[in-house]
C-alpha cells in the first residue's frame, strides 16, 4: 500500500472518520487485488488518486470513501454487485451506497459509443439534487486521462 497516497487522502478527512476511510481503503484494495492498469500500476492506485482528487476538491468524507469504492460493481454480475452493495451499505451507510450506485449509473449511461448528450443531460437533470456523484466521476475521469498514453489504440 502506498502510505504517501493514503496520507494525502487522510489530510482531507476529519480525525474521527480516519478509521472509516482506512476501512474503505482496505476494502477497495481487497476487491481489486491483482488488477493492473494499462500503465502496469496496481488498479488500487487509481482509486487512491481519485480519492486524493476528491479531497482536494474539499468534498465530504462520504465522497472520499465513495471515490475509493467507485468501481465496486465493475466486472461483477448482478448477484455479486448486490452483495457488494449490501456490504457497502452495512459498512459505510446508505449515503455512500447511494453515491456508489449513482456513479455506476453514470458510467453505464456514458460508457457506450452510442451514448449521447441527451442521455447524459437526462441523467444530470434527474439527479441534480446531489452533485457529488458527478464531481467524483470527474475525479475518476481526470485520473484516467493522466494514463491515456498507456491505453492501446
Coordinates of C-alpha atoms in Angstrom, one line a residue:
X1 CA 0.0 0.0 0.0
X2 CA 1.2 3.5 -0.8
X3 CA 1.5 5.3 2.5
X4 CA 2.2 8.6 0.9
X5 CA -1.1 8.5 -1.1
X6 CA -3.0 7.3 2.0
X7 CA -1.6 10.3 4.0
X8 CA -2.7 12.7 1.2
X9 CA -6.2 11.3 1.5
X10 CA -6.3 11.4 5.3
X11 CA -5.2 15.1 5.4
X12 CA -8.7 15.9 3.9
X13 CA -10.6 13.7 6.5
X14 CA -11.6 14.7 10.0
X15 CA -9.8 12.6 12.6
X16 CA -12.9 10.9 13.8
X17 CA -13.5 9.5 10.3
X18 CA -10.0 8.2 9.6
X19 CA -10.7 4.6 10.7
X20 CA -13.7 4.5 8.3
X21 CA -11.6 5.8 5.4
X22 CA -8.9 3.3 6.2
X23 CA -11.5 0.6 6.2
X24 CA -12.6 1.8 2.7
X25 CA -9.0 1.8 1.5
X26 CA -8.6 -1.8 2.8
X27 CA -11.9 -3.0 1.2
X28 CA -11.0 -1.3 -2.2
X29 CA -7.6 -3.0 -2.1
X30 CA -9.2 -6.4 -1.4
X31 CA -11.8 -6.0 -4.2
X32 CA -9.2 -5.0 -6.7
X33 CA -6.4 -7.3 -5.7
X34 CA -4.3 -8.4 -8.6
X35 CA -5.9 -5.9 -11.1
X36 CA -3.4 -3.8 -13.0
X37 CA -3.9 -0.8 -15.2
X38 CA -2.5 -0.3 -18.7
X39 CA 0.4 1.6 -17.2
X40 CA 1.2 -1.5 -15.1
X41 CA 0.4 0.2 -11.8
X42 CA -1.9 -1.7 -9.4
X43 CA -5.6 -0.6 -10.1
X44 CA -5.8 0.3 -6.4
X45 CA -3.6 3.3 -7.1
X46 CA -6.3 4.7 -9.4
X47 CA -8.8 4.5 -6.5
X48 CA -6.4 6.3 -4.2
X49 CA -5.7 9.0 -6.7
X50 CA -9.4 9.5 -7.3
X51 CA -9.9 9.9 -3.5
X52 CA -7.0 12.4 -3.4
X53 CA -8.6 14.5 -6.1
X54 CA -12.0 14.4 -4.2
X55 CA -10.2 15.6 -1.1
X56 CA -8.5 18.4 -3.0
X57 CA -12.0 19.5 -4.1
X58 CA -13.0 19.7 -0.4
X59 CA -15.7 17.0 -0.9
X60 CA -17.1 15.5 2.3
X61 CA -15.8 12.2 3.9
X62 CA -18.6 10.1 2.3
X63 CA -17.5 11.4 -1.1
X64 CA -13.9 10.5 -0.4
X65 CA -15.0 7.0 0.7
X66 CA -17.1 6.8 -2.5
X67 CA -14.1 7.7 -4.6
X68 CA -12.3 4.8 -3.1
X69 CA -15.2 2.4 -3.9
X70 CA -16.4 3.9 -7.1
X71 CA -15.6 0.9 -9.3
X72 CA -17.0 -1.6 -6.8
X73 CA -19.6 -3.0 -9.3
X74 CA -17.2 -3.1 -12.3
X75 CA -16.9 -6.6 -13.9
X76 CA -19.4 -8.1 -11.5
X77 CA -22.7 -9.9 -12.3
X78 CA -25.9 -8.7 -10.7
X79 CA -25.8 -11.1 -7.8
X80 CA -22.2 -10.2 -6.9
X81 CA -22.9 -6.5 -7.4
X82 CA -25.9 -6.8 -5.0
X83 CA -23.6 -8.5 -2.4
X84 CA -21.1 -5.6 -2.7
X85 CA -23.9 -3.0 -2.5
X86 CA -25.2 -4.6 0.7
X87 CA -21.7 -4.7 2.2
X88 CA -21.1 -1.0 1.3
X89 CA -24.4 0.0 2.9
X90 CA -23.6 -2.0 6.0
X91 CA -20.1 -0.8 6.4
X92 CA -20.3 2.8 5.2
X93 CA -24.0 3.7 5.3
X94 CA -26.8 4.5 2.9
X95 CA -25.3 7.7 1.6
X96 CA -22.1 6.1 0.4
X97 CA -24.1 3.1 -1.1
X98 CA -26.3 5.6 -3.0
X99 CA -23.3 7.6 -4.2
X100 CA -21.5 4.4 -5.5
X101 CA -24.7 3.4 -7.3
X102 CA -25.1 6.8 -8.8
X103 CA -21.5 6.7 -10.2
X104 CA -22.2 3.3 -11.5
X105 CA -25.3 4.6 -13.3
X106 CA -23.3 7.5 -14.8
X107 CA -20.7 5.1 -16.0
X108 CA -23.3 2.8 -17.5
X109 CA -25.1 5.7 -19.2
X110 CA -21.9 7.1 -20.7
X111 CA -19.8 4.0 -21.4
X112 CA -21.2 3.1 -24.8
X113 CA -20.1 4.8 -28.0
X114 CA -23.8 5.3 -28.8
X115 CA -24.2 7.4 -25.6
X116 CA -25.2 10.9 -26.5
X117 CA -25.7 14.2 -24.8
X118 CA -29.4 13.6 -24.3
X119 CA -28.7 10.6 -22.1
X120 CA -26.2 12.5 -20.0
X121 CA -28.4 15.6 -19.8
X122 CA -31.4 13.5 -18.7
X123 CA -29.3 11.8 -16.0
X124 CA -28.0 15.2 -14.8
X125 CA -31.4 16.7 -14.6
X126 CA -32.9 13.7 -12.9
X127 CA -30.1 13.7 -10.3
X128 CA -29.4 17.3 -9.8
X129 CA -30.3 17.3 -6.1
X130 CA -26.8 15.9 -5.4
X131 CA -23.8 17.0 -7.4
X132 CA -21.3 14.8 -5.6
X133 CA -21.6 11.7 -7.9
X134 CA -20.8 14.0 -10.9
X135 CA -17.8 15.6 -9.1
X136 CA -16.5 12.1 -8.1
X137 CA -16.9 10.9 -11.6
X138 CA -15.0 13.9 -12.9
X139 CA -12.1 13.0 -10.4
X140 CA -12.2 9.4 -11.9
X141 CA -12.1 10.7 -15.4
X142 CA -9.2 13.1 -14.6
X143 CA -7.1 10.3 -13.2
X144 CA -7.9 8.1 -16.1
X145 CA -6.9 10.9 -18.5
X146 CA -3.5 11.0 -16.8
X147 CA -2.7 7.5 -18.0
X148 CA -4.2 7.7 -21.6
X149 CA -0.8 7.3 -23.2
X150 CA -0.7 3.7 -21.9
X151 CA -4.0 2.6 -23.4
X152 CA -3.6 0.5 -26.5
X153 CA -5.2 2.0 -29.6

